[in-house]
Structures are given as C-alpha cells and as structure tokens.
Coordinates of C-alpha atoms in Angstrom, one line a residue:
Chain A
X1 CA 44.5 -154.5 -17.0
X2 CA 42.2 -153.0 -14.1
X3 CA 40.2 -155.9 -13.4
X4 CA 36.0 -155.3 -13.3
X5 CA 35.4 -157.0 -10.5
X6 CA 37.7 -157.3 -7.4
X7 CA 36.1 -159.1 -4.0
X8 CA 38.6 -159.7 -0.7
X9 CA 38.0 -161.8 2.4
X10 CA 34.5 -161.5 1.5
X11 CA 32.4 -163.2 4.2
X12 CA 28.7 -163.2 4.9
X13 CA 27.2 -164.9 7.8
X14 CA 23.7 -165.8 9.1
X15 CA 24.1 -166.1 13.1
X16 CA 27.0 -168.7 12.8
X17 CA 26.1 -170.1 9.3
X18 CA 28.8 -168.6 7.4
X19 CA 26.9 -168.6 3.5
X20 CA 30.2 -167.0 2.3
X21 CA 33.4 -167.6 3.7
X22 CA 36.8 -165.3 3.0
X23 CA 36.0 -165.6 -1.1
X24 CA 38.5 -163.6 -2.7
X25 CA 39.1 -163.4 -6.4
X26 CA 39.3 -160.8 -9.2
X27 CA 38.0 -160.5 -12.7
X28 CA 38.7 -158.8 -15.6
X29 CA 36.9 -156.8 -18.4
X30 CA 35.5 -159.4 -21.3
X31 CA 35.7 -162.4 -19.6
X32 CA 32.9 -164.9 -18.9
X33 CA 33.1 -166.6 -15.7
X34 CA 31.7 -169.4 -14.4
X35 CA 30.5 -169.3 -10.7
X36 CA 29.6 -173.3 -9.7
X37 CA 28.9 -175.0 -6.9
X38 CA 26.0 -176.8 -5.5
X39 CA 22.9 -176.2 -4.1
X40 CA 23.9 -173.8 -0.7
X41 CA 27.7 -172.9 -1.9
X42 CA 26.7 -169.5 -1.5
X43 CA 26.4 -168.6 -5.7
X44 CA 23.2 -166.2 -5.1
X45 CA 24.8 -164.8 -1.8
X46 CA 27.9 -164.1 -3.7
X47 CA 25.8 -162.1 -6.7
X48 CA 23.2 -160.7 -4.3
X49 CA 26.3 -159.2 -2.7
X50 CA 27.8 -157.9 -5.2
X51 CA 24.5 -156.6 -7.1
X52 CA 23.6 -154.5 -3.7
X53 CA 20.9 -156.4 -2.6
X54 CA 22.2 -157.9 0.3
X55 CA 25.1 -156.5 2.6
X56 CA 28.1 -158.5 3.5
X57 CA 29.4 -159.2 7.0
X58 CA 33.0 -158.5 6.0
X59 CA 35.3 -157.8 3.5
X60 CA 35.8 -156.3 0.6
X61 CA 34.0 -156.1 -3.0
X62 CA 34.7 -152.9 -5.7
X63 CA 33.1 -153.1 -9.0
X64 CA 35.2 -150.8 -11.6
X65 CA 36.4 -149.4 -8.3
X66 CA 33.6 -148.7 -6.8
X67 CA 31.7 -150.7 -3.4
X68 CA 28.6 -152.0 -4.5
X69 CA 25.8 -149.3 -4.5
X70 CA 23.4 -146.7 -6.2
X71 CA 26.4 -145.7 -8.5
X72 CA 27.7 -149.6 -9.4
X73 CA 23.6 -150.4 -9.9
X74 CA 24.0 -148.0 -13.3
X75 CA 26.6 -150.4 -14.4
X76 CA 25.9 -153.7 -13.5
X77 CA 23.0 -155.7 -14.9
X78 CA 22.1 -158.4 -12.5
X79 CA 19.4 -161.1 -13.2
X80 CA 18.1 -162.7 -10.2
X81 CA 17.1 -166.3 -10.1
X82 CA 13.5 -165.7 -9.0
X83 CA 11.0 -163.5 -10.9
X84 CA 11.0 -159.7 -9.7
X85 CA 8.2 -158.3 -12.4
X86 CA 4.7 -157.3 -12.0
X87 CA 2.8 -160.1 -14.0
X88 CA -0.4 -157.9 -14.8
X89 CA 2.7 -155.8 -17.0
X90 CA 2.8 -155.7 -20.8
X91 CA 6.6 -156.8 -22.5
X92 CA 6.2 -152.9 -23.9
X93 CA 5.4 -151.5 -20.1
X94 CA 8.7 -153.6 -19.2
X95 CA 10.6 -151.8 -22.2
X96 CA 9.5 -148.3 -21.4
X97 CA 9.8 -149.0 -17.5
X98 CA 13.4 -150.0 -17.8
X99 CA 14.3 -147.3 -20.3
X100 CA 13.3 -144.8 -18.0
X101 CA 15.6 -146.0 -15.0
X102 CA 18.4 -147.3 -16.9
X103 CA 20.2 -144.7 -19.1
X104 CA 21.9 -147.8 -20.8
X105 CA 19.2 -149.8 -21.5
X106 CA 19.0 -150.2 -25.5
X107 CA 15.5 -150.4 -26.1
X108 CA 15.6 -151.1 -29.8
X109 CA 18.2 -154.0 -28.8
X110 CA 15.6 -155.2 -26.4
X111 CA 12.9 -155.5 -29.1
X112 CA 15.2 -157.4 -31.5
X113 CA 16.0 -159.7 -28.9
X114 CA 12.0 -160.4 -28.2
X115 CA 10.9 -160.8 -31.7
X116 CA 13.9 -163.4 -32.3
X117 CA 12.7 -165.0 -29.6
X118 CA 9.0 -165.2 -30.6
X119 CA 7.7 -163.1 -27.5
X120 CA 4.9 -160.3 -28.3
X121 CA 5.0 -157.1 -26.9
X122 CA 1.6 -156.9 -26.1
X123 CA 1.7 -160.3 -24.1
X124 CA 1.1 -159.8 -20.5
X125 CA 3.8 -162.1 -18.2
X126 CA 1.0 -163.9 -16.1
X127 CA 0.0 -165.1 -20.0
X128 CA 3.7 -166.5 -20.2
X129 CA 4.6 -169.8 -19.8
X130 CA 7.8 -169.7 -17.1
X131 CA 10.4 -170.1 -19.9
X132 CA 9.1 -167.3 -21.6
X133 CA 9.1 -165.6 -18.5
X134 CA 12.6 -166.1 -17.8
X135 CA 13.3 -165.6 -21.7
X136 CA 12.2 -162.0 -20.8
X137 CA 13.9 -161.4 -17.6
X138 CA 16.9 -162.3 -19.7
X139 CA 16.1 -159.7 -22.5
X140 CA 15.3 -157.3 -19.7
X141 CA 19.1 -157.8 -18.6
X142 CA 21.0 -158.6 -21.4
X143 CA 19.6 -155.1 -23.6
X144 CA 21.6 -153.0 -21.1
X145 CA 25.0 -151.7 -22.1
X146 CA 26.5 -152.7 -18.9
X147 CA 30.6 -153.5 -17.2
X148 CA 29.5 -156.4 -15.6
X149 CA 26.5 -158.6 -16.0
X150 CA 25.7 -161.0 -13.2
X151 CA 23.4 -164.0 -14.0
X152 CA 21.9 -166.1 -11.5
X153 CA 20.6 -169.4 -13.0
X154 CA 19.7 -168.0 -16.2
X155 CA 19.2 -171.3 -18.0
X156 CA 17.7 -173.0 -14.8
X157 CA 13.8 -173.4 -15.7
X158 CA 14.3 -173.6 -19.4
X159 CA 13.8 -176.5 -22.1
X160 CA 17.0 -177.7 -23.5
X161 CA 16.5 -176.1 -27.0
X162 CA 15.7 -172.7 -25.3
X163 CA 19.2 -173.4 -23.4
X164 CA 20.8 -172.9 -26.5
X165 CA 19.5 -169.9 -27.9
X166 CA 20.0 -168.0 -24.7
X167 CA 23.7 -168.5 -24.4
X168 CA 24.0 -167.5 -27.7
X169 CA 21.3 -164.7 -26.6
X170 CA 24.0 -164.1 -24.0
X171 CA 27.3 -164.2 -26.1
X172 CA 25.9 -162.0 -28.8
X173 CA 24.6 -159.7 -26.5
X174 CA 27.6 -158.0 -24.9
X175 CA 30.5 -155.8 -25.9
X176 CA 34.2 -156.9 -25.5
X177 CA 35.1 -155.0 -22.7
X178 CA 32.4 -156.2 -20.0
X179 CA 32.4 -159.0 -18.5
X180 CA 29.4 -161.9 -17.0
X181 CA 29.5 -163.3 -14.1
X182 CA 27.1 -166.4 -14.5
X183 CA 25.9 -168.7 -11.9
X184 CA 25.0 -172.3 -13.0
X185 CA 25.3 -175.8 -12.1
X186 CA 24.2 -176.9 -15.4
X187 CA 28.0 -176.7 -15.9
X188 CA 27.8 -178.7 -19.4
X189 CA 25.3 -176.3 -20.9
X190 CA 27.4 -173.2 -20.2
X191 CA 31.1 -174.7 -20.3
X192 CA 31.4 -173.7 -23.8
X193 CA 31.1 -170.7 -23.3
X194 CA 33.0 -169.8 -20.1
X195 CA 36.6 -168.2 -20.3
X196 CA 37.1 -169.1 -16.3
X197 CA 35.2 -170.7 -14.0
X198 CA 35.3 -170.2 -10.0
X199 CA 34.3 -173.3 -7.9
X200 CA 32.3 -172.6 -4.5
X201 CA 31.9 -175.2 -1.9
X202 CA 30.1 -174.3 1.7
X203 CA 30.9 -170.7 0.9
X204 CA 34.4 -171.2 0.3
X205 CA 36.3 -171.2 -2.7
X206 CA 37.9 -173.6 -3.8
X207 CA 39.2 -173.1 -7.4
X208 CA 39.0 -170.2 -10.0
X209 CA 41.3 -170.6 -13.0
X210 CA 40.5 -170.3 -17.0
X211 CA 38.2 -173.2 -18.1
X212 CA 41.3 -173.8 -20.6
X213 CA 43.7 -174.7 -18.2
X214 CA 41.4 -176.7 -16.7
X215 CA 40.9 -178.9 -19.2
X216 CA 44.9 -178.9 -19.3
X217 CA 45.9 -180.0 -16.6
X218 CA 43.3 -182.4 -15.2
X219 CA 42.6 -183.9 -19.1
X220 CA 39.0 -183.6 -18.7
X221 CA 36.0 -181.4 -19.0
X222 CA 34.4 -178.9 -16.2
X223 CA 31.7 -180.8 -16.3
X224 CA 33.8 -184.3 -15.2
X225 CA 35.7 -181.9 -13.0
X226 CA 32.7 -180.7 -11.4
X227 CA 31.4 -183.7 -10.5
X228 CA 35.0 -184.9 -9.4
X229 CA 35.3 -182.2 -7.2
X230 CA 31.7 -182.1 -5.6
X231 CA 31.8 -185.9 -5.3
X232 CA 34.7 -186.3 -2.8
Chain B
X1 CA 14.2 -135.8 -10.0
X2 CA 13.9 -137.7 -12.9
X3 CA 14.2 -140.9 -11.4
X4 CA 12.0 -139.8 -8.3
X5 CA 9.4 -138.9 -11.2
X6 CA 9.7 -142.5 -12.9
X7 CA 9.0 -144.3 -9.4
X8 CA 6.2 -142.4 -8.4
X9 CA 4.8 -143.0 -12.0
X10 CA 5.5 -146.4 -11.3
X11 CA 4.0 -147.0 -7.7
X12 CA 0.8 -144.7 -8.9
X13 CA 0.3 -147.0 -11.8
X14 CA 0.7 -150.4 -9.8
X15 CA -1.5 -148.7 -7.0
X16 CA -4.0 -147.1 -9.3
X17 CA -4.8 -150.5 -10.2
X18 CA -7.0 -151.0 -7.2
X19 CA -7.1 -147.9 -5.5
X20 CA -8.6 -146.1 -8.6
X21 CA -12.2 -148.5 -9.4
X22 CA -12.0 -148.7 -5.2
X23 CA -12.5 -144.6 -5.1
X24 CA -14.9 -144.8 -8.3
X25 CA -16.8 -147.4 -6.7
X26 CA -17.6 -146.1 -3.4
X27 CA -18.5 -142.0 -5.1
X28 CA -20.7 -144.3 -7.8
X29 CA -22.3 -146.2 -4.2
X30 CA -22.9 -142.7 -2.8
X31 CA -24.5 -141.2 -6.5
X32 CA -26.7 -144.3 -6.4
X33 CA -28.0 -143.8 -2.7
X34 CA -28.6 -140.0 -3.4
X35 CA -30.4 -141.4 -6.8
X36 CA -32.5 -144.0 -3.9
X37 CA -33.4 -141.0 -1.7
X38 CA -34.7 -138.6 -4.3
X39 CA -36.5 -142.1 -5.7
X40 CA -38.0 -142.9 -2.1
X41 CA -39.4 -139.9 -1.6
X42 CA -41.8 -141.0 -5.0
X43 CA -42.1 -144.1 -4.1
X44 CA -42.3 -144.4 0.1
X45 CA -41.8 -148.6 0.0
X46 CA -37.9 -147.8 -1.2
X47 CA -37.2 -146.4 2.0
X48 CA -36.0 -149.0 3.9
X49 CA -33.6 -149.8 0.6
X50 CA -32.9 -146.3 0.6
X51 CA -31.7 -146.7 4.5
X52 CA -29.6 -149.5 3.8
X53 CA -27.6 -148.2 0.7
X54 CA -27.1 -145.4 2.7
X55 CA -25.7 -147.8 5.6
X56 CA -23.5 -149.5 3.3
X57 CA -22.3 -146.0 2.1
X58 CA -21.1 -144.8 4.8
X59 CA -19.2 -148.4 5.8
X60 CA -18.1 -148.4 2.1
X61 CA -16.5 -144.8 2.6
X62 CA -14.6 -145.6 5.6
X63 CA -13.8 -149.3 4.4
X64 CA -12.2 -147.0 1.7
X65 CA -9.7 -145.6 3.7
X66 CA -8.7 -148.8 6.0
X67 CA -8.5 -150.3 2.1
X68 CA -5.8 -147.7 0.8
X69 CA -3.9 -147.9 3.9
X70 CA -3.9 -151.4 4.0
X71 CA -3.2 -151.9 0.8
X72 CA -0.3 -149.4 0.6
X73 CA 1.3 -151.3 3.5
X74 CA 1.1 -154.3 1.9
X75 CA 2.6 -152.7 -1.6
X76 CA 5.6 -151.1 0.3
X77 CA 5.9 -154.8 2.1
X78 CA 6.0 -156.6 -1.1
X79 CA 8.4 -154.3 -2.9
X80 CA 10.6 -153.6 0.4
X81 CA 11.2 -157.0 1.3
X82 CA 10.3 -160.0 -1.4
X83 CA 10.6 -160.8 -5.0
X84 CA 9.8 -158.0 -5.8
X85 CA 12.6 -155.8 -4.2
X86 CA 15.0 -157.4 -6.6
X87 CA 13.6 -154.6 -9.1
X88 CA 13.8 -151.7 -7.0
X89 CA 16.9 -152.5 -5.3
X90 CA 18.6 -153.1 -8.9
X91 CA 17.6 -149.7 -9.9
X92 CA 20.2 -146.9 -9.4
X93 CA 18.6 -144.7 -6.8
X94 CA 19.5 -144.5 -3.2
X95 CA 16.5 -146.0 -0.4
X96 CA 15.6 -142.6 0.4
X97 CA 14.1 -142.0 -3.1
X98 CA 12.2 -145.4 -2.6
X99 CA 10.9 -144.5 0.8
X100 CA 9.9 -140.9 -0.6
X101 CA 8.4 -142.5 -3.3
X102 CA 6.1 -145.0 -1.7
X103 CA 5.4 -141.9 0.9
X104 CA 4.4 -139.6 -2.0
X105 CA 2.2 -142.2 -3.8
X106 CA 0.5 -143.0 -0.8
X107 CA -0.4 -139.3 0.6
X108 CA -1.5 -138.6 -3.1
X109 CA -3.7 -141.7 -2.6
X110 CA -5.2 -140.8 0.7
X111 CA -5.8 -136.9 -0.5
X112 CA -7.8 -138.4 -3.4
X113 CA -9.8 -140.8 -0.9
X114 CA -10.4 -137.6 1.2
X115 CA -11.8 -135.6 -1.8
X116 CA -13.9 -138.7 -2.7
X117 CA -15.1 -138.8 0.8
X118 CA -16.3 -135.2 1.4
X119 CA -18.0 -135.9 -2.2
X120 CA -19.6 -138.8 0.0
X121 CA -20.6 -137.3 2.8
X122 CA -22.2 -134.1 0.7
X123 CA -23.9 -137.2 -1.1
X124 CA -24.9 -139.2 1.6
X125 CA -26.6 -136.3 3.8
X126 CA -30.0 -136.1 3.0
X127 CA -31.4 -133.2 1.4
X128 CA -32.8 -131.8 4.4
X129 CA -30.0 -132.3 7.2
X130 CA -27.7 -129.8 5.3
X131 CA -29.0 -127.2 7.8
X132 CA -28.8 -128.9 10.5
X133 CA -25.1 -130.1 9.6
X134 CA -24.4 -126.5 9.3
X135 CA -26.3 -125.6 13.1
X136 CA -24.0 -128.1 14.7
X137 CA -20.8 -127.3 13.1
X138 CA -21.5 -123.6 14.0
X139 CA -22.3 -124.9 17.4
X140 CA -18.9 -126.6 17.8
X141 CA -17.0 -123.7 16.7
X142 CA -18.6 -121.4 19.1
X143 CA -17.9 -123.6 22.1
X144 CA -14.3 -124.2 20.7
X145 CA -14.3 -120.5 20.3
X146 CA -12.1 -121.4 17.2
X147 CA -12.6 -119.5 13.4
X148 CA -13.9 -122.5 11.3
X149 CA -11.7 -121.5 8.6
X150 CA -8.3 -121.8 10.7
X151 CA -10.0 -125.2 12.5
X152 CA -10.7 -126.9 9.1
X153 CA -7.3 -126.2 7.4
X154 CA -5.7 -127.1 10.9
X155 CA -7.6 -130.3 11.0
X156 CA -6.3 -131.0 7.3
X157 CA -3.0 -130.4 8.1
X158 CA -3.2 -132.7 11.6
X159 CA -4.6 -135.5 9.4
X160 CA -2.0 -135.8 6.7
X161 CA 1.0 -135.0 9.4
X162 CA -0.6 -137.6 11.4
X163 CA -1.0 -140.3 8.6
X164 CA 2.5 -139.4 7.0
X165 CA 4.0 -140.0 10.7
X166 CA 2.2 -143.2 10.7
X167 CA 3.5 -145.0 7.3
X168 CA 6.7 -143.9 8.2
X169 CA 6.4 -145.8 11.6
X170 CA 5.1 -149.0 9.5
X171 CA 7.9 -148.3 7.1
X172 CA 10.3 -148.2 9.7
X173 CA 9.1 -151.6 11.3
X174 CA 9.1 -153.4 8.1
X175 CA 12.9 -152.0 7.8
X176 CA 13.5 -153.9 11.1
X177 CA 11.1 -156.6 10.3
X178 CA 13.5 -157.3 7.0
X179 CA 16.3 -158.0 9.1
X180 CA 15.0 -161.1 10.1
X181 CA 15.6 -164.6 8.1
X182 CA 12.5 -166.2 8.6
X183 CA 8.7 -164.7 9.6
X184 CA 9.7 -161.0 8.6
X185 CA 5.8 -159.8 8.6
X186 CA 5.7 -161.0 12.2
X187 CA 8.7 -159.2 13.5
X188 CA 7.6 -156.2 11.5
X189 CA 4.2 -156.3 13.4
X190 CA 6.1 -156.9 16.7
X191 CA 8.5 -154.2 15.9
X192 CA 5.5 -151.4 15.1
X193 CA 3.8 -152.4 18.8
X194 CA 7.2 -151.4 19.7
X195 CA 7.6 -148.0 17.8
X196 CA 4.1 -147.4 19.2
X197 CA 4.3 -147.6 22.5
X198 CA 7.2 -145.2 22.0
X199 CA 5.1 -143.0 20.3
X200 CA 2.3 -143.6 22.7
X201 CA 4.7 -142.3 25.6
X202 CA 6.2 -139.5 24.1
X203 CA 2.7 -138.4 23.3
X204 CA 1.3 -138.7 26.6
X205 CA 4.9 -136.7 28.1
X206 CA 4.3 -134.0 25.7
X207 CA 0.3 -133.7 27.2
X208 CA 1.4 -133.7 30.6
X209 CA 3.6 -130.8 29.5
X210 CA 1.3 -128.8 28.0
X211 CA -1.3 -129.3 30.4
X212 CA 1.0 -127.9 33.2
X213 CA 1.6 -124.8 30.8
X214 CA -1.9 -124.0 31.1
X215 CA -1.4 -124.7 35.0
X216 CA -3.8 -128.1 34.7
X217 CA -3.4 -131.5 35.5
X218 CA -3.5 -134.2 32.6
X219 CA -5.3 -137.2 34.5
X220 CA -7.2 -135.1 36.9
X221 CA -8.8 -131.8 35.1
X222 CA -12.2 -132.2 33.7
X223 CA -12.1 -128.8 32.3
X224 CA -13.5 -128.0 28.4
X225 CA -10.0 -127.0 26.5
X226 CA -10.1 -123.5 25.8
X227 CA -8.9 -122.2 22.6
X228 CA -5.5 -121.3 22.9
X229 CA -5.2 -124.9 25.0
X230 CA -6.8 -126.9 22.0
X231 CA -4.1 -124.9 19.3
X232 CA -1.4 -125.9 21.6
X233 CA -2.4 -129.5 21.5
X234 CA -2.9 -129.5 18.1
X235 CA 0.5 -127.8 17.7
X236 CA 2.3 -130.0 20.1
X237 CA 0.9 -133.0 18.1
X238 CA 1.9 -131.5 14.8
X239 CA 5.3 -131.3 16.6
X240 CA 5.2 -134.3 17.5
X241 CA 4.3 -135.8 14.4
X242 CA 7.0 -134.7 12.2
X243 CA 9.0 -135.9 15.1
X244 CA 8.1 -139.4 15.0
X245 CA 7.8 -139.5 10.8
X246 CA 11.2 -137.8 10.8
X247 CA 13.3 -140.0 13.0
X248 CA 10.9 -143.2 11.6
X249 CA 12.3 -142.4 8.0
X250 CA 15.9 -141.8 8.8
X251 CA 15.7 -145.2 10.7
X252 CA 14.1 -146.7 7.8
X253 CA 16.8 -144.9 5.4
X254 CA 19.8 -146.2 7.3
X255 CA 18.1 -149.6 7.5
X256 CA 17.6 -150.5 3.7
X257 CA 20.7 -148.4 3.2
X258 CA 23.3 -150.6 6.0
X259 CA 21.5 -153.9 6.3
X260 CA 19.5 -154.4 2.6
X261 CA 18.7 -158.0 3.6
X262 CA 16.6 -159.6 0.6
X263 CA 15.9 -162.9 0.8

C-alpha cells in the first residue's frame, strides 16, 4: 500500500537547537497514529512541518506524494494547538468561511457535529468558554473530507467528559482510507484509540510501531510505556 | 480567482470592522461642522465652537488616513506572522494570493478614505473660500504651466503607486522580520529603516539623473521646475515606485513562500 505520509532525515534546527533531528517514518492510509513525547520533543515542529506552516532545514517529507504545500493544504486538515480564529466571528461565518476555501469541507457534516455538541451557530467565539472554543476548532477540522488529518493537542484544554466525546467526535468523523496524525501526551485518553504510536524525544525518534505490539511485547500499556520510556 | 475573491471578502470584512464607522465617523464630523458654520452665522457666539469642530475636522481627516495605514499594517502583521497565520497558511492558496489580497484590501481602503476626504475638504471649506480655493489652484497651475486635468489624474496616480510601493516595503520587512525567533515586530521595524534607506538612495540617484538631463545640478540649482522637468520627476518616481513595490513583493513572495516561519 502507498503509504500517506512518508517523512526522511527530516531535521529542523533553530541556530544549533536541533527541534527535529533525522525523524524518519512512514504512514499509511486509515491508520491512527499517535505522535508522543514531552513537552519540547518537537510534536508541533513535526505537524507544523508537515501542514506547511513552517519550513524544514533538511530532509524529506511527501504527503500522497506530494512536498508539503498549496496543493497538500487541499488535503490535509491540520488543527493547530493554539486558536487561529477571529473571535468577533459567528460559528455560521466559520461554516460559510471555510466552505468557500475548502472544496472538501462538508458543511452539513459540520452542523451535525455542532448541534451534537450543544454549540449554537449564532454564538460568537469570544462568548465561548475555551473548551467550546476548541470543540469548534475541532469541528472546523474534522467536517473536511481530507487524506490526512493532523491534530495538535486536540484534547489538551478540555474537561475529561468533553475528552470523550471528541475522540469519538474524531473516530466517527473520518473515512477508512485517511489517516490522523494526533499529537498528545495525554497518552491514556487517546491510547484506545491509536493503531500506532511514534515516540519523540529531543527531536529524535525513538520508537514507532502499532500500539498492539506494544502492548505485546513489553506486557503493558502506552501509557506505563510512556512513562517508562520518558522516565529513564 | 475564486479563492483570491474569498480572501479579499475576508480581509474587507475583518477590516471593514473599523475602517468603515472610522470613514463614517469623520464625513458625519465634517457634516456636523458644515451644520456649525451655517448655524454660527445665526447665532455669532457659536463661532469659536464652529472654529474648533472645524480644527478637529481637519486632524480627524488626516488621523483617518495614519488610522487605515496603521491599522492595515497591523492586520497584515497579525495574520502574516501570529496565531492568526495558522488560518491563512492552512488554506490552499500560494503567498502571492495572500500578499495580493491584503494589497487589494488595503488600496480599496485607502481610495475610499480619499473619496471621504475630498467629501471633507468640500465640507470643511467654508462657503465663501470656494473662490478663492479655485484662484489659487488656477494660480498653481499657471506657474507649473501644467493642464489641471493631466496634474490631478497624475497626482492620483503618484499617490496610489507611491502608497502601493510603500505596503509592499512594510510587507517585505515583516517577511524578514518573521524570520526571527523572538522580537519579530522589532526586526521588522529595523528591517523597513533598512529597505528605506535603500529606497531613500535610489531615489535621490534617480534625481541626480534627471536633473543632469535637464543640464542642472540637484544640490546646487534653485531654479522653479519647469514643466516638462516636474513630468519627468513625477515620471521617474512613478518608475521608481513600481520598482521598489515590485522587487518588495517578490522579496516578500519568496520569503513566506521559502522560509514560512510561524511561531
């Protein structure tokens, strides 16, 4: 199978701070994977990479063949970890806006998703609380008919009932043949969801296999691993 | 085009925000001073009331400008280089369409705060100085020995090359300004003194040049400019202009296009 995502030596430096450091994996269509690490292990520089909103210093990254750019930007849905929107704008201004740029975007999808999850369409987002705020961001991403999703800390400022319903929000929400890439290190929230997970440490990595094999062959959770791994 | 169509709807709509009551505000200042003269000549003790809306008028209508230049700055700063260039850069159109867009909304902007200030000044002069306005003007033209017609739509076209050329500078010193980690609005700043001394140098080399044309010396000939003399100048800074916007975009293109650094 052609994987979706396919990054080589990828390095990215600041002066000698080397945020990534020669990451290379691959991915492939309808998998969920895990990216953890901790705070620093280059997660965000990874996705910001890959999403085209930062340029790495070497290497190599193709999404569905392609280096990331204008073209990969109409098939990748990335949600950043900090808020990007206008808060003076409506949910519905947010709907049309991103209907308009994004020929995948599902707009009905999109109002499903905000009526399940009790947001009006008429609320502005400085009325929001931030959980609703990132509930939205969320919808904003997940209503788009995408290859390749890439989620920075989508569960990070949310309650732990809210945690819930957007992984299922996230698992419901795309088709077979694309694939997430989610950044976390709230790695027993999202384990049950995750096909693989890749570890980063100091902007190397240092593991990427299925979560299932995990499990196997070190006879504990991601989670225990996690904190194993990090620990030492 | 579509896409183009969809960010400039977007930029006008986040712009109009302020820029729009900002316009409304100063052409409904000018209506009420206009209301204040007409009043004062009734009633002679509103005069000095009449004097200072008309004060505050005129500050208002230029504070309108420095406002929507400012202001568009700070919008093409926010979107280009913090939070908020996580939208934009996640959309699927290349940098040039953003730096066309902002352009666009911004010239739009700035014809619209022209309009509104010819409405001002038409406003603001009182009833009685429109003749002499006219006597002067006509004076100035016959010493230029320039048609009015050709002077006014040169003048309109100098002002718009001339503030196109300069967003594009400021755009291209935020573009270098991004590329730092840490203090970007200060490196953008320091990067614009740069562009502008270059700007400041060329403009000065292409004087210097022109002056000799007309077999005179830049820093030592006291003489009026002649007519043909001031169309070359005005020319040559056209020129110049669309020099300095041109090679300020491309920089700015290449830029967001090579070294997108958002933090």
């Amino acid at each position: 199978m052609t994987p979706i995502l396919t990054c080589e030596h990828l390095t990215k430096t600041y002066g000698v701070f080397r945020a990534l450091d020669d990451v290379s994996f691959t991915i492939e269509p309808g998998k969920i994977v895990g990216l953890l690490g901790e705070n620093g292990a280059g997660k965000s520089t990874l996705l910001k990479i890959l999403a085209g909103m930062l340029t790495k210093t070497s290497g190599r990254a193709q999404i569905d063949g392609n280096e990331p750019g204008v073209l990969t930007k109409s098939y990748v849905s990335y949600l950043p970890d900090k808020s990007y929107l206008n808060d003076w704008m409506k949910l519905s201004d947010l709907f049309t806006l991103f209907s308009g740029f994004f020929a995948d975007f599902d707009i009905q999808k999109a109002k499903e998703m905000a009526k399940n999850l009790g947001l009006s369409e008429k609320t502005r987002l400085k009325a929001m609380s931030k959980g609703m705020q990132e509930k939205v961001h969320l919808i904003l991403t997940m209503s788009r008919h995408a290859k390749l999703y890439l989620l920075d800390e989508p569960i990070g400022g949310v309650d732990p009932a809210a945690r819930d319903y957007i992984l299922d929000t996230i698992l419901t929400n795309f088709s077979e043949d694309a694939s997430i890439l989610i950044s976390t290190h709230m790695i027993a929230d999202v384990e049950q969801i995750l096909d693989e997970a890749i570890f980063l440490k100091q902007g190397k990595l240092i593991l990427h296999a299925p979560v299932d094999e995990l499990r196997e062959t070190h006879h504990q959770s991601v989670d225990a691993l996690f904190r194993e791994v990090y620990r030492s | 085009m579509k896409l183009f169509n969809n960010l400039f709807a977007y930029h006008f709509k986040c712009t109009a925000r302020v820029f729009l009551p900002l316009i409304l505000g100063v052409l409904l200042l000018a209506g009420f001073t206009k209301g204040m003269e007409l009043l004062s000549k009734l009633l002679p003790f509103l005069t000095a009331l009449y004097t200072f809306l008309l004060i505050i008028s005129a500050f208002c209508t230029i504070g309108m400008f420095l406002c929507i230049i400012l202001l568009s700055i700070r919008h093409f700063f926010r979107n280009m280089t913090s939070a908020h260039g996580y939208f934009l850069f996640m959309l699927p159109v290349k940098p040039s369409m953003h730096l066309s867009s902002h352009l666009f909304t911004y010239v739009i902007w700035l014809i619209f705060a022209g309009a509104a200030a010819v409405g001002c000044v038409f406003l603001l002069i009182p009833n009685n100085a429109y003749a002499q306005l006219g006597t002067i003007l006509d004076q100035v033209f016959a010493v230029l020995q320039i048609g009015e017609n050709r002077m006014i739509t040169l003048m309109i076209v100098m002002v718009l090359l001339s503030a196109t050329a300069f967003m594009c500078t400021i755009y291209a010193a935020i573009s270098i300004g991004q590329l730092a980690k840490e203090k970007r609005a200060v490196t953008s700043f320091a990067a614009y003194i740069g562009i502008y001394m270059i700007e400041q140098l060329l403009s000065v080399c292409m004087l210097i040049v022109l002056f000799s044309i007309f077999g005179m010396d830049l820093f030592t000939s006291t003489a009026v400019l002649a007519e043909n003399m001031l169309l070359s100048v005005m020319i040559g800074s056209s020129v110049l202009y669309v020099l300095i916007g041109t090679t300020s975009f491309l920089v700015a293109n290449r830029l967001f296009s090579k070294h997108l650094n958002l933090i």
